[in-house]
Amino acid sequence: MEKIKVMSVFGTRPEAIKMAPLVKALEKDERFESIVCVTAQHREMLDSVLKIFNIKPQFDLNIMSHGQTIIDISNKVLKGVDEVIKKCNPHIVLVHGDTSTTLNGALAAFYNKVAVGHVEAGLRSYDIYSPFPEEANRKLTGVITNLHFAPTKTNEKNLLSEGVNSEKIYVTGNTVIDALLSVVNENHVFEDKTLNNIDFDNKKVILLTTHRRENWGKPMENIFKAMIELINSNENVEVIFPMHKNPSIRKLAHEYFDKYSGRVHLIEPLEYVEFTNLMAKVYLIMTDSGGIQEEAPALGKPVIVLRTETERPEALEAGTVRLAGINRENIATIANELINNEESYKVMAQATNPYGDGMACSRILEIIEENFRFIRGGK
Ligand code: UD1
Ligand code: UDP
């Protein structure tokens, strides 16, 4: 029988994490031929995920440069993925989420009349400038997608309200839970020395991450000031900040936190296995990340979201995350409540994870097969 040729395109850390279990499932399944094309919009942060999941891409566009703009990335991805598609003639191209790699990978497939499968489809903040440019990226990708793999019912509803054909939308759960369940382990010992020396039992350790473009500048300064206020007013609090590789974020972090080095630990981005096991050990997570809002509830960890909106309302409804915005005072007030009020903390920590059961990838494979006759015609 003819194998279904599936080409997965991804380039940043979160796409890699969420596509990795899908690539592994495709590789193992006789019905499919799996082709991986990484754009390497991220380099080290991508390579670290590829290594953990033992994925060896057949194509690596190696596009990352420092100071790259969205236009640079877009041009290189569109041209690079176009060339790879022409070489391999896949039946379907899978893209993930909402990055510049996602949109331009999908566009390259569309221009070649190859079917597009959008993994993590239907997330919406309804503010075109926040997250920027991701809200536009996912909407635009949706317009040229043939199969929409929506993690939740809410995502499905969003797509239906935009007129997407209901027969092409499938609620699958989020593949991030598939990835997470494969790496978190109660007995994990950290490779990172700083982490092994932290007293997780007696300190209230906060894990901080921030990288979003709309938070660059003043909002990020507000976040950092709130963190300093928290350590000054709570002597049992320590902060771990694995800094995103973006040089401007790192510079600002050093400016604010170097003088608090005993209480604020500035470290390199962690490998996925280290990071998820750290999430499982800390007291509280404060972040503007998308993926972390989905993972933390599965680990029973409350999340304070450092953004003015979220495209993950399920987590808000389930009570696993709270939206703090980017105002220093608000951030500090909510964090102080969770540090000092056990009841508030418990309510969040015990809420149920709304993002899936770890079976999203096997569902996606079945759906691709079911739709093979449409996909072949680029429909
Ligand atoms: C990108 C995505 C964003 C996603 C985020 C995940 C776009 C427009 N943005 O944002 O949606 O949430 O990734 O982290 O697609 N760098 C390195 N090494 C790396 C990775 C990054 O040095 O492994 C540095 C480079 O200097 C690079 C910069 O970080 O130029 C920014 O990377 P870029 O992909 O442009 O944007 P992100 O802010 O990471
Ligand atoms: N992550 C990681 N190491 C880190 C920080 C985050 O492996 O030091 C993982 C995290 O578990 C999640 C993903 O990276 O799966 C989130 O990536 P990011 O916050 O960069 O992007 P977003 O989800 O906001 O698009």
PDB file of C-alpha atoms and ligand atoms in Angstrom, residues 12 14 41-45 64-68 70 73 98-100 133-134 211-213 216 244-247, ligand 1:
ATOM      1  CA  THR A  12      11.391  27.255  17.323  1.00  0.00           C
ATOM      2  CA  PRO A  14       7.912  25.329  21.485  1.00  0.00           C
ATOM      3  CA  GLN A  41      14.426  29.833  13.340  1.00  0.00           C
ATOM      4  CA  HIS A  42      15.942  28.971  16.724  1.00  0.00           C
ATOM      5  CA  ARG A  43      19.283  27.176  16.739  1.00  0.00           C
ATOM      6  CA  GLU A  44      20.501  26.004  20.164  1.00  0.00           C
ATOM      7  CA  MET A  45      17.003  25.960  21.633  1.00  0.00           C
ATOM      8  CA  MET A  64      18.717  31.811  12.394  1.00  0.00           C
ATOM      9  CA  SER A  65      20.740  34.990  12.629  1.00  0.00           C
ATOM     10  CA  HIS A  66      21.109  37.388  15.556  1.00  0.00           C
ATOM     11  CA  GLY A  67      18.951  40.451  15.277  1.00  0.00           C
ATOM     12  CA  GLN A  68      16.732  38.694  12.720  1.00  0.00           C
ATOM     13  CA  ILE A  70      10.113  38.848  11.237  1.00  0.00           C
ATOM     14  CA  ILE A  73      12.608  34.911   8.937  1.00  0.00           C
ATOM     15  CA  ASP A  98       1.688  30.542  15.382  1.00  0.00           C
ATOM     16  CA  THR A  99       5.310  31.450  14.672  1.00  0.00           C
ATOM     17  CA  SER A 100       6.835  32.916  11.504  1.00  0.00           C
ATOM     18  CA  PRO A 133       2.670  38.640  15.537  1.00  0.00           C
ATOM     19  CA  GLU A 134       1.291  35.280  16.694  1.00  0.00           C
ATOM     20  CA  HIS A 211      10.172  36.458  26.106  1.00  0.00           C
ATOM     21  CA  ARG A 212       7.112  37.855  24.256  1.00  0.00           C
ATOM     22  CA  ARG A 213       7.745  40.699  21.831  1.00  0.00           C
ATOM     23  CA  TRP A 216       9.981  43.940  25.443  1.00  0.00           C
ATOM     24  CA  HIS A 244      15.555  33.150  26.679  1.00  0.00           C
ATOM     25  CA  LYS A 245      18.460  33.365  24.207  1.00  0.00           C
ATOM     26  CA  ASN A 246      17.281  36.732  22.912  1.00  0.00           C
ATOM     27  CA  PRO A 247      20.197  39.114  23.712  1.00  0.00           C
TER      28      PRO A 247
HETATM   29  C1  UD1 B   1       9.836  33.094  18.496  1.00  0.00           C
HETATM   30  C2  UD1 B   1       8.411  33.197  17.932  1.00  0.00           C
HETATM   31  C3  UD1 B   1       7.392  33.193  19.076  1.00  0.00           C
HETATM   32  C4  UD1 B   1       7.621  32.018  20.033  1.00  0.00           C
HETATM   33  C5  UD1 B   1       9.072  32.050  20.508  1.00  0.00           C
HETATM   34  C6  UD1 B   1       9.341  30.851  21.404  1.00  0.00           C
HETATM   35  C7  UD1 B   1       8.035  34.506  15.882  1.00  0.00           C
HETATM   36  C8  UD1 B   1       7.866  35.843  15.277  1.00  0.00           C
HETATM   37  N1  UD1 B   1       8.262  34.455  17.203  1.00  0.00           N
HETATM   38  O1  UD1 B   1      10.124  34.304  19.193  1.00  0.00           O
HETATM   39  O2  UD1 B   1       6.092  33.085  18.518  1.00  0.00           O
HETATM   40  O3  UD1 B   1       6.759  32.147  21.135  1.00  0.00           O
HETATM   41  O4  UD1 B   1       9.941  31.984  19.370  1.00  0.00           O
HETATM   42  O5  UD1 B   1      10.517  30.986  22.132  1.00  0.00           O
HETATM   43  O6  UD1 B   1       7.994  33.517  15.170  1.00  0.00           O
HETATM   44  N2  UD1 B   1      18.197  33.030  19.777  1.00  0.00           N
HETATM   45  C9  UD1 B   1      19.409  32.358  19.857  1.00  0.00           C
HETATM   46  N3  UD1 B   1      19.376  30.976  19.914  1.00  0.00           N
HETATM   47  C10 UD1 B   1      18.224  30.275  19.902  1.00  0.00           C
HETATM   48  C11 UD1 B   1      17.007  30.975  19.843  1.00  0.00           C
HETATM   49  C12 UD1 B   1      17.010  32.361  19.754  1.00  0.00           C
HETATM   50  O7  UD1 B   1      20.469  32.950  19.886  1.00  0.00           O
HETATM   51  O8  UD1 B   1      18.267  29.041  19.971  1.00  0.00           O
HETATM   52  C13 UD1 B   1      18.232  34.519  19.725  1.00  0.00           C
HETATM   53  C14 UD1 B   1      18.698  35.025  18.337  1.00  0.00           C
HETATM   54  O9  UD1 B   1      19.477  36.174  18.542  1.00  0.00           O
HETATM   55  C15 UD1 B   1      17.384  35.384  17.645  1.00  0.00           C
HETATM   56  C16 UD1 B   1      16.560  35.885  18.834  1.00  0.00           C
HETATM   57  O10 UD1 B   1      16.898  35.022  19.926  1.00  0.00           O
HETATM   58  O11 UD1 B   1      17.557  36.360  16.645  1.00  0.00           O
HETATM   59  C17 UD1 B   1      15.069  35.919  18.638  1.00  0.00           C
HETATM   60  O12 UD1 B   1      14.565  34.769  18.007  1.00  0.00           O
HETATM   61  P1  UD1 B   1      13.200  34.846  17.100  1.00  0.00           P
HETATM   62  O13 UD1 B   1      12.858  33.491  16.579  1.00  0.00           O
HETATM   63  O14 UD1 B   1      13.321  35.950  16.128  1.00  0.00           O
HETATM   64  O15 UD1 B   1      12.072  35.310  18.085  1.00  0.00           O
HETATM   65  P2  UD1 B   1      11.613  34.812  19.501  1.00  0.00           P
HETATM   66  O16 UD1 B   1      11.486  36.046  20.302  1.00  0.00           O
HETATM   67  O17 UD1 B   1      12.430  33.696  19.990  1.00  0.00           O
END
